[in-house]
Every structure is written in structure tokens, then in C-alpha cells.
Amino acid sequence: MNIIFTVCFCLSVLALTFFSPEKTLSTLLSGGEKALELSLNLIVVYTVWLGIFSIFEKSNLSNKFAKLFKPVNKLLFGNLSEKENEYISLNISANMLGMSGATTPMGIKSILELEKRKNSDYRISMFFVLNATSIQLIPTSVIALRSSLGAINPSDIIIPTILTTMLSCVIGIILVKIFIKR
Amino acid sequence: MSAYFIPILFIAIFLYAIIKKVKPYDAFIEGAKSSVPFVLSVFPYLTAILILTELLQISGVGSLLEKILSPIFNLFGIPTELSKLVLIKPFSGSGSLAVLSEIYSKYGVDGYLARCASAIYGSSETVFYVASVYFATAKSKPPIKAIAISLIASFISFCFACLICKIL
């Protein structure tokens, strides 16, 4: 991250120095403003989802639900503790259903849970790749945008999207299994 | 159909909680409390990544990269018109949504380019966003190998999307 950040930052600022030096600071600040806007939005979304999840968790329903995922998780991650399995299952199912507000809080909880154990590199990497390659089943936001723009058949991208997302997920899983030691 | 899913799910969660003698209001508040500290801890990471996106766009380095990389993307079957989307997708969700709408308004919403762009947008995640936000409160750092793997897997699937949209 340090290398990417430094290289992109310095190159861009260098370019700005030549073409429009007066824009340098305002660009940094407008990036910050976008982050603030996004954060305010996220506070609202996460408050709602973390609240609902807390009910889900306290009634032990999420625990029961997560048991369904145990065989698949075992295949991908190896042995998981009960809490690890629970958070990972919730994150993955929220991902699949496209409930993007719910995925991040569960994702962070999963990482915190995963890093408690030693030699968690493989499990954390697998979890990260599953999230970063996205396993959304129905691209709701794209369909909504297309239908608002008057597409003839806005949902005709569902099948290509599902196939594409499955492919990226499978490639990701295989690469993790090959390149990251358990 | 899918519109019914969320309300029914929520009712089920509340009903089950009542049966299990959990107090829904107290439980909701307890969970909801953690959202503000949580977003606060994520904020610096979000800012860093959005500043970077903004810098790349405004300075013109982004479009330069686009010019350099689009012939390479072409080799893999990704049309030049979509290289901006491919480049911005790993960094910013809102940025790539803006690029997607731009593609729709420029090239129409039903054509090959629009469908291909939709598949690319819908099938991938903002990799660097996930890397910075998921690890914001964690002690460990995002594993660099896993980031590389995610980017490679996404890129291969983008090529596949451009191919499959020609057939389907």
C-alpha cells in the first residue's frame, strides 16, 4: 500500500506542478470532502445494519444460519472456530444478495476474528479474495440504473454478470490455494 | 420479487428474537452504537484512497495511464472505450458508477459496450477500498499477495465478460 500510495501521489502532484499547480491543494481537499460525504452516508447505513444484526446475533439465529455454510467454509478455509464461521457466513451471504451495507461491518468483524489465531495468513487471504472478487448474484444497482435510462431489457446482463463474477471468484480461490501456504 | 426479501427477512428476525426472549430495542441500540466509532476509524483510510483517486483524475495521470494501457487491454479483448472503467473500478465505487453512466449516455444503454461495461461493473469489487476498509481496525495488514491475486482474477474475468457479451 505504501508503494502504491507514494508512486501515484508523487506522479500526480508532479503532473499538477507542470500543468496547474494551483489545483494541488484543492484536489487533496476535494478528495477529503468526498470521503466525508461517503462516511456520513456509511454511518447511517451501518447504524441500521449493525442494529439489525445485533438482534439477529443475540437471538442465536445467525449462529444457526451460519451452520448451513459450514461444509463450504471448511472446504475453503479449513477448520474455523464457531465465531469465525458465523461472521464469514454472514459476510458472504450479504455479499451474494448484494446487501452492500451489511457486508463491510461483517467483513471487519471476520478479519478481527480471523487474526486472533496464529498462522491466519491463508484464511485472511482467502477471505479477502472472496470479498475483493465479489460474489454478488444479482447486480441490482446496475439493473436499476439501466432501467432508469430506458434500456429495452435491463436485466439481460444478469447471466453475463453471474458467469463473470463466478469466474473471477473461482480463479481467485485457485490462486490462493496455489500461492498462499496454509 | 426481490423487493419482498428485505421486509420478510426483518420480520422473521424480529419474530425469532421475541420467541427467544431477546429484547429487540435494546439489542438494536447495542449494535447500532458501534457504527460511529467504526466509521471514524475507517475515515482516514477512505480519505487516503479518495484523495489518490481524485489526484489521478485531475492531474491527468489517470488518462495518461489509460492511453498507455488501453492498447494492452485491447490485446486481451477489452475495448478502448472501457479501459477507464477497468482502471477506476479497483479504487472507487462512486467513481466507477460515474464512468458507467458516462458510457451509457455516450454509447447507448443497450449496445455491446453498455452490456460489457455492466458486466464488468457488476462482477467486480473495489479491491483497494476493501483492502483499506476491512483492515482499518485490524492489527494485521492486508496481505499483498491477496491484493495481487484479486486484481489478476478480476482482470481475467473482465476479458471473459467482453467475450461472453459478444455471444450472449
Tab-separated table of C-alpha atoms in Angstrom:
chain	number	residue	atom	x	y	z
A	1	MET	CA	0.000	0.000	0.000
A	2	ASN	CA	2.853	2.372	0.855
A	3	ILE	CA	4.465	1.942	-2.539
A	4	ILE	CA	1.226	2.355	-4.499
A	5	PHE	CA	0.246	5.398	-2.464
A	6	THR	CA	3.630	7.099	-2.794
A	7	VAL	CA	4.073	6.423	-6.509
A	8	CYS	CA	0.560	7.542	-7.511
A	9	PHE	CA	0.711	10.560	-5.196
A	10	CYS	CA	4.087	11.828	-6.371
A	11	LEU	CA	3.406	11.243	-10.071
A	12	SER	CA	0.092	13.092	-9.903
A	13	VAL	CA	1.478	16.014	-7.936
A	14	LEU	CA	4.423	16.210	-10.327
A	15	ALA	CA	1.991	16.411	-13.268
A	16	LEU	CA	-0.012	19.085	-11.443
A	17	THR	CA	3.162	21.105	-10.845
A	18	PHE	CA	3.672	21.368	-14.578
A	19	PHE	CA	0.108	21.940	-15.718
A	20	SER	CA	-1.906	23.541	-12.927
A	21	PRO	CA	-0.010	23.932	-9.639
A	22	GLU	CA	-2.822	25.981	-8.114
A	23	LYS	CA	-5.089	22.922	-8.175
A	24	THR	CA	-2.882	20.746	-5.956
A	25	LEU	CA	-4.315	21.578	-2.551
A	26	SER	CA	-7.897	21.881	-3.762
A	27	THR	CA	-7.654	18.386	-5.272
A	28	LEU	CA	-6.483	16.930	-1.964
A	29	LEU	CA	-9.275	18.687	-0.132
A	30	SER	CA	-11.956	17.638	-2.582
A	31	GLY	CA	-10.816	14.023	-2.126
A	32	GLY	CA	-11.244	14.527	1.612
A	33	GLU	CA	-14.684	16.039	1.127
A	34	LYS	CA	-15.755	13.010	-0.876
A	35	ALA	CA	-14.519	10.792	1.949
A	36	LEU	CA	-16.540	12.823	4.455
A	37	GLU	CA	-19.666	12.605	2.321
A	38	LEU	CA	-19.223	8.851	1.950
A	39	SER	CA	-18.555	8.438	5.686
A	40	LEU	CA	-21.730	10.285	6.677
A	41	ASN	CA	-23.638	8.028	4.350
A	42	LEU	CA	-21.886	4.968	5.776
A	43	ILE	CA	-22.709	5.947	9.373
A	44	VAL	CA	-26.393	5.818	8.534
A	45	VAL	CA	-26.163	2.550	6.614
A	46	TYR	CA	-24.047	0.814	9.248
A	47	THR	CA	-26.179	2.022	12.141
A	48	VAL	CA	-29.195	0.371	10.563
A	49	TRP	CA	-27.412	-2.854	9.643
A	50	LEU	CA	-25.389	-3.240	12.839
A	51	GLY	CA	-28.582	-2.699	14.810
A	52	ILE	CA	-30.480	-5.362	12.890
A	53	PHE	CA	-27.504	-7.719	13.020
A	54	SER	CA	-27.261	-7.358	16.752
A	55	ILE	CA	-30.841	-8.658	17.091
A	56	PHE	CA	-30.019	-11.442	14.646
A	57	GLU	CA	-26.928	-12.373	16.636
A	58	LYS	CA	-28.402	-12.133	20.145
A	59	SER	CA	-31.272	-14.456	19.317
A	60	ASN	CA	-28.712	-17.047	18.142
A	61	LEU	CA	-30.439	-17.163	14.764
A	62	SER	CA	-27.265	-16.099	12.971
A	63	ASN	CA	-25.428	-18.980	14.617
A	64	LYS	CA	-27.991	-21.462	13.270
A	65	PHE	CA	-27.903	-19.837	9.851
A	66	ALA	CA	-24.098	-19.986	9.741
A	67	LYS	CA	-24.111	-23.740	10.366
A	68	LEU	CA	-25.530	-24.176	6.861
A	69	PHE	CA	-22.339	-22.727	5.427
A	70	LYS	CA	-20.008	-24.898	7.474
A	71	PRO	CA	-19.233	-27.525	4.794
A	72	VAL	CA	-18.418	-24.918	2.130
A	73	ASN	CA	-16.362	-22.850	4.555
A	74	LYS	CA	-14.450	-25.922	5.632
A	75	LEU	CA	-13.539	-26.618	2.027
A	76	LEU	CA	-12.296	-23.069	1.507
A	77	PHE	CA	-10.767	-22.175	4.850
A	78	GLY	CA	-10.040	-25.419	6.658
A	79	ASN	CA	-11.087	-25.547	10.293
A	80	LEU	CA	-12.806	-22.443	11.595
A	81	SER	CA	-13.886	-21.513	15.081
A	82	GLU	CA	-17.600	-21.035	15.627
A	83	LYS	CA	-17.390	-17.219	15.665
A	84	GLU	CA	-15.171	-17.148	12.575
A	85	ASN	CA	-17.616	-19.353	10.732
A	86	GLU	CA	-20.536	-17.182	11.821
A	87	TYR	CA	-19.111	-13.824	10.711
A	88	ILE	CA	-17.713	-15.214	7.467
A	89	SER	CA	-21.042	-16.826	6.569
A	90	LEU	CA	-22.935	-13.611	7.249
A	91	ASN	CA	-20.482	-11.582	5.191
A	92	ILE	CA	-20.576	-13.975	2.249
A	93	SER	CA	-24.357	-14.268	2.202
A	94	ALA	CA	-24.769	-10.486	2.396
A	95	ASN	CA	-22.295	-10.251	-0.488
A	96	MET	CA	-24.227	-12.710	-2.599
A	97	LEU	CA	-27.513	-10.938	-2.002
A	98	GLY	CA	-25.996	-7.566	-2.841
A	99	MET	CA	-26.693	-6.059	0.608
A	100	SER	CA	-23.584	-3.938	0.390
A	101	GLY	CA	-24.340	-2.054	3.604
A	102	ALA	CA	-24.177	-5.274	5.585
A	103	THR	CA	-21.057	-6.770	4.044
A	104	THR	CA	-18.462	-4.336	5.370
A	105	PRO	CA	-19.313	-4.491	9.109
A	106	MET	CA	-19.350	-8.296	8.945
A	107	GLY	CA	-16.148	-8.241	6.898
A	108	ILE	CA	-14.314	-6.230	9.522
A	109	LYS	CA	-15.605	-8.453	12.314
A	110	SER	CA	-14.428	-11.501	10.367
A	111	ILE	CA	-10.919	-10.104	9.931
A	112	LEU	CA	-10.710	-9.240	13.652
A	113	GLU	CA	-11.821	-12.765	14.499
A	114	LEU	CA	-9.507	-14.436	11.979
A	115	GLU	CA	-6.368	-12.642	13.133
A	116	LYS	CA	-6.821	-13.840	16.718
A	117	ARG	CA	-5.343	-17.196	15.782
A	118	LYS	CA	-1.782	-17.858	14.684
A	119	ASN	CA	-0.883	-18.647	11.061
A	120	SER	CA	-4.005	-16.910	9.850
A	121	ASP	CA	-2.366	-15.696	6.637
A	122	TYR	CA	-4.063	-18.244	4.395
A	123	ARG	CA	-7.511	-17.791	5.937
A	124	ILE	CA	-7.304	-13.994	5.849
A	125	SER	CA	-6.122	-14.049	2.231
A	126	MET	CA	-8.892	-16.422	1.185
A	127	PHE	CA	-11.475	-14.255	2.911
A	128	PHE	CA	-10.076	-11.101	1.353
A	129	VAL	CA	-10.021	-12.570	-2.158
A	130	LEU	CA	-13.612	-13.819	-1.837
A	131	ASN	CA	-14.684	-10.291	-0.928
A	132	ALA	CA	-12.486	-8.488	-3.415
A	133	THR	CA	-13.543	-10.607	-6.377
A	134	SER	CA	-17.180	-10.100	-5.410
A	135	ILE	CA	-19.730	-12.847	-5.474
A	136	GLN	CA	-22.851	-10.804	-5.972
A	137	LEU	CA	-25.592	-12.844	-7.602
A	138	ILE	CA	-27.916	-10.126	-8.848
A	139	PRO	CA	-26.395	-6.769	-9.854
A	140	THR	CA	-29.322	-4.738	-8.519
A	141	SER	CA	-27.739	-1.298	-8.831
A	142	VAL	CA	-26.763	-1.838	-12.479
A	143	ILE	CA	-30.225	-3.087	-13.396
A	144	ALA	CA	-31.833	-0.116	-11.652
A	145	LEU	CA	-29.564	2.340	-13.460
A	146	ARG	CA	-30.178	0.730	-16.842
A	147	SER	CA	-33.951	0.647	-16.448
A	148	SER	CA	-33.968	4.294	-15.366
A	149	LEU	CA	-32.174	5.127	-18.616
A	150	GLY	CA	-34.784	3.264	-20.640
A	151	ALA	CA	-32.962	0.062	-21.553
A	152	ILE	CA	-35.115	-2.350	-23.578
A	153	ASN	CA	-34.270	-5.321	-21.380
A	154	PRO	CA	-32.352	-4.048	-18.343
A	155	SER	CA	-31.928	-7.480	-16.782
A	156	ASP	CA	-30.306	-9.105	-19.824
A	157	ILE	CA	-26.941	-8.556	-18.168
A	158	ILE	CA	-27.720	-10.864	-15.245
A	159	ILE	CA	-26.362	-14.018	-16.870
A	160	PRO	CA	-23.119	-12.485	-18.212
A	161	THR	CA	-22.547	-10.823	-14.833
A	162	ILE	CA	-23.119	-14.018	-12.850
A	163	LEU	CA	-20.828	-16.012	-15.141
A	164	THR	CA	-18.144	-13.333	-14.947
A	165	THR	CA	-18.313	-12.968	-11.205
A	166	MET	CA	-18.225	-16.737	-10.713
A	167	LEU	CA	-15.177	-16.993	-12.917
A	168	SER	CA	-13.279	-14.292	-11.031
A	169	CYS	CA	-14.182	-15.965	-7.756
A	170	VAL	CA	-13.020	-19.406	-8.901
A	171	ILE	CA	-9.758	-18.034	-10.303
A	172	GLY	CA	-9.204	-16.171	-7.040
A	173	ILE	CA	-9.801	-19.284	-4.929
A	174	ILE	CA	-7.479	-21.397	-7.087
A	175	LEU	CA	-4.704	-18.793	-6.983
A	176	VAL	CA	-4.953	-18.509	-3.201
A	177	LYS	CA	-4.793	-22.293	-2.878
A	178	ILE	CA	-1.695	-22.400	-5.110
A	179	PHE	CA	0.262	-19.382	-3.942
A	180	ILE	CA	-0.501	-18.957	-0.257
A	181	LYS	CA	0.693	-21.543	2.203
A	182	ARG	CA	-1.674	-22.876	4.800
B	1	MET	CA	-39.870	-10.378	-6.260
B	2	SER	CA	-36.602	-9.416	-4.563
B	3	ALA	CA	-38.290	-6.338	-3.112
B	4	TYR	CA	-40.142	-8.607	-0.658
B	5	PHE	CA	-36.974	-10.217	0.571
B	6	ILE	CA	-35.753	-7.478	2.934
B	7	PRO	CA	-39.057	-6.796	4.771
B	8	ILE	CA	-39.761	-10.503	5.192
B	9	LEU	CA	-36.227	-11.113	6.466
B	10	PHE	CA	-36.567	-8.318	9.015
B	11	ILE	CA	-39.933	-9.555	10.275
B	12	ALA	CA	-38.501	-13.047	10.658
B	13	ILE	CA	-35.540	-11.727	12.643
B	14	PHE	CA	-37.801	-9.749	14.996
B	15	LEU	CA	-40.259	-12.604	15.498
B	16	TYR	CA	-37.498	-15.069	16.272
B	17	ALA	CA	-35.923	-12.618	18.725
B	18	ILE	CA	-39.229	-12.240	20.583
B	19	ILE	CA	-39.658	-16.009	20.750
B	20	LYS	CA	-36.118	-16.321	22.149
B	21	LYS	CA	-36.889	-13.581	24.729
B	22	VAL	CA	-34.329	-11.166	23.337
B	23	LYS	CA	-35.290	-7.507	23.755
B	24	PRO	CA	-35.202	-6.163	20.165
B	25	TYR	CA	-34.943	-2.484	21.100
B	26	ASP	CA	-32.034	-2.963	23.498
B	27	ALA	CA	-30.270	-5.283	21.082
B	28	PHE	CA	-30.718	-2.830	18.198
B	29	ILE	CA	-29.264	0.066	20.215
B	30	GLU	CA	-26.340	-2.015	21.369
B	31	GLY	CA	-25.380	-2.944	17.824
B	32	ALA	CA	-26.092	0.495	16.379
B	33	LYS	CA	-23.778	2.118	18.939
B	34	SER	CA	-20.717	0.661	17.281
B	35	SER	CA	-21.353	2.319	13.911
B	36	VAL	CA	-19.966	5.808	14.628
B	37	PRO	CA	-16.642	4.704	16.197
B	38	PHE	CA	-16.381	2.214	13.389
B	39	VAL	CA	-16.776	4.782	10.609
B	40	LEU	CA	-14.421	7.139	12.466
B	41	SER	CA	-11.703	4.511	12.403
B	42	VAL	CA	-12.282	3.893	8.701
B	43	PHE	CA	-12.298	7.597	7.791
B	44	PRO	CA	-8.513	8.179	7.370
B	45	TYR	CA	-8.264	5.150	5.082
B	46	LEU	CA	-11.202	6.301	2.987
B	47	THR	CA	-9.712	9.778	2.727
B	48	ALA	CA	-6.337	8.471	1.572
B	49	ILE	CA	-7.844	6.348	-1.157
B	50	LEU	CA	-10.256	9.029	-2.372
B	51	ILE	CA	-7.519	11.673	-2.431
B	52	LEU	CA	-5.492	9.316	-4.588
B	53	THR	CA	-8.396	8.760	-6.999
B	54	GLU	CA	-9.027	12.489	-7.199
B	55	LEU	CA	-5.334	13.274	-7.779
B	56	LEU	CA	-5.034	10.711	-10.564
B	57	GLN	CA	-8.116	12.099	-12.323
B	58	ILE	CA	-7.441	15.823	-12.026
B	59	SER	CA	-3.704	15.665	-12.744
B	60	GLY	CA	-4.293	13.794	-15.983
B	61	VAL	CA	-2.025	10.934	-14.902
B	62	GLY	CA	-5.123	8.726	-14.947
B	63	SER	CA	-5.928	9.484	-18.567
B	64	LEU	CA	-2.243	9.080	-19.468
B	65	LEU	CA	-2.281	5.630	-17.868
B	66	GLU	CA	-5.465	4.927	-19.792
B	67	LYS	CA	-3.741	5.830	-23.075
B	68	ILE	CA	-0.719	3.668	-22.288
B	69	LEU	CA	-2.689	0.683	-21.059
B	70	SER	CA	-5.609	0.591	-23.483
B	71	PRO	CA	-3.582	-0.998	-26.362
B	72	ILE	CA	-2.589	-3.715	-23.888
B	73	PHE	CA	-6.220	-4.087	-22.801
B	74	ASN	CA	-7.159	-4.317	-26.498
B	75	LEU	CA	-4.849	-7.290	-26.877
B	76	PHE	CA	-6.926	-9.046	-24.222
B	77	GLY	CA	-10.186	-8.133	-25.946
B	78	ILE	CA	-11.185	-5.195	-23.761
B	79	PRO	CA	-12.432	-2.302	-25.962
B	80	THR	CA	-10.662	1.082	-25.637
B	81	GLU	CA	-13.916	2.741	-24.539
B	82	LEU	CA	-13.951	0.592	-21.406
B	83	SER	CA	-10.357	0.996	-20.212
B	84	LYS	CA	-11.260	3.922	-17.953
B	85	LEU	CA	-13.827	1.768	-16.171
B	86	VAL	CA	-11.333	-1.097	-15.796
B	87	LEU	CA	-8.779	1.286	-14.266
B	88	ILE	CA	-11.054	3.124	-11.850
B	89	LYS	CA	-13.053	0.125	-10.617
B	90	PRO	CA	-10.452	-1.122	-8.079
B	91	PHE	CA	-10.218	2.329	-6.466
B	92	SER	CA	-13.626	3.906	-6.201
B	93	GLY	CA	-17.197	2.668	-6.215
B	94	SER	CA	-18.790	6.057	-6.826
B	95	GLY	CA	-16.118	6.924	-9.400
B	96	SER	CA	-16.746	3.774	-11.406
B	97	LEU	CA	-20.507	4.281	-11.198
B	98	ALA	CA	-19.987	7.736	-12.723
B	99	VAL	CA	-17.881	6.218	-15.516
B	100	LEU	CA	-20.542	3.580	-16.097
B	101	SER	CA	-23.292	6.188	-16.528
B	102	GLU	CA	-20.987	8.108	-18.844
B	103	ILE	CA	-20.597	5.001	-21.016
B	104	TYR	CA	-24.379	4.533	-21.051
B	105	SER	CA	-25.044	8.085	-22.185
B	106	LYS	CA	-22.246	8.072	-24.794
B	107	TYR	CA	-22.766	4.690	-26.394
B	108	GLY	CA	-26.398	3.890	-25.571
B	109	VAL	CA	-27.702	1.629	-22.864
B	110	ASP	CA	-28.473	-1.465	-24.973
B	111	GLY	CA	-25.395	-1.921	-27.127
B	112	TYR	CA	-22.446	-4.247	-26.767
B	113	LEU	CA	-20.308	-1.655	-24.947
B	114	ALA	CA	-23.048	-0.913	-22.430
B	115	ARG	CA	-23.670	-4.594	-21.684
B	116	CYS	CA	-19.983	-5.321	-21.438
B	117	ALA	CA	-19.485	-2.352	-19.086
B	118	SER	CA	-22.428	-3.525	-16.958
B	119	ALA	CA	-20.932	-6.990	-16.600
B	120	ILE	CA	-17.534	-5.546	-15.677
B	121	TYR	CA	-19.049	-3.165	-13.148
B	122	GLY	CA	-21.413	-5.721	-11.625
B	123	SER	CA	-18.939	-8.559	-11.386
B	124	SER	CA	-16.093	-6.871	-9.564
B	125	GLU	CA	-15.344	-5.113	-6.314
B	126	THR	CA	-13.362	-2.028	-5.412
B	127	VAL	CA	-10.267	-4.023	-4.418
B	128	PHE	CA	-8.257	-1.227	-2.783
B	129	TYR	CA	-11.315	0.005	-0.916
B	130	VAL	CA	-11.895	-3.452	0.549
B	131	ALA	CA	-8.180	-3.687	1.381
B	132	SER	CA	-8.137	-0.430	3.294
B	133	VAL	CA	-11.516	-0.571	4.990
B	134	TYR	CA	-11.610	-4.233	6.094
B	135	PHE	CA	-8.225	-3.872	7.771
B	136	ALA	CA	-8.876	-0.435	9.287
B	137	THR	CA	-9.354	-1.734	12.823
B	138	ALA	CA	-7.257	-4.887	12.476
B	139	LYS	CA	-3.695	-5.378	13.670
B	140	SER	CA	-2.630	-7.248	10.554
B	141	LYS	CA	-2.065	-5.563	7.218
B	142	PRO	CA	-3.874	-6.505	4.017
B	143	PRO	CA	-1.814	-9.356	2.511
B	144	ILE	CA	-0.115	-8.043	-0.621
B	145	LYS	CA	-0.331	-11.409	-2.391
B	146	ALA	CA	-4.079	-11.477	-1.856
B	147	ILE	CA	-4.443	-7.990	-3.355
B	148	ALA	CA	-2.436	-9.067	-6.406
B	149	ILE	CA	-4.499	-12.240	-6.770
B	150	SER	CA	-7.756	-10.277	-6.594
B	151	LEU	CA	-6.603	-7.828	-9.257
B	152	ILE	CA	-5.446	-10.613	-11.582
B	153	ALA	CA	-8.632	-12.636	-11.105
B	154	SER	CA	-10.762	-9.546	-11.779
B	155	PHE	CA	-8.792	-8.697	-14.909
B	156	ILE	CA	-9.138	-12.195	-16.352
B	157	SER	CA	-12.862	-12.086	-15.683
B	158	PHE	CA	-13.120	-8.683	-17.414
B	159	CYS	CA	-11.637	-10.224	-20.556
B	160	PHE	CA	-14.130	-13.050	-20.202
B	161	ALA	CA	-17.004	-10.530	-19.817
B	162	CYS	CA	-16.051	-8.839	-23.087
B	163	LEU	CA	-16.060	-12.220	-24.793
B	164	ILE	CA	-19.297	-13.537	-23.315
B	165	CYS	CA	-21.243	-10.353	-24.119
B	166	LYS	CA	-20.443	-10.941	-27.790
B	167	ILE	CA	-22.021	-14.387	-27.631
B	168	LEU	CA	-24.929	-13.942	-25.202
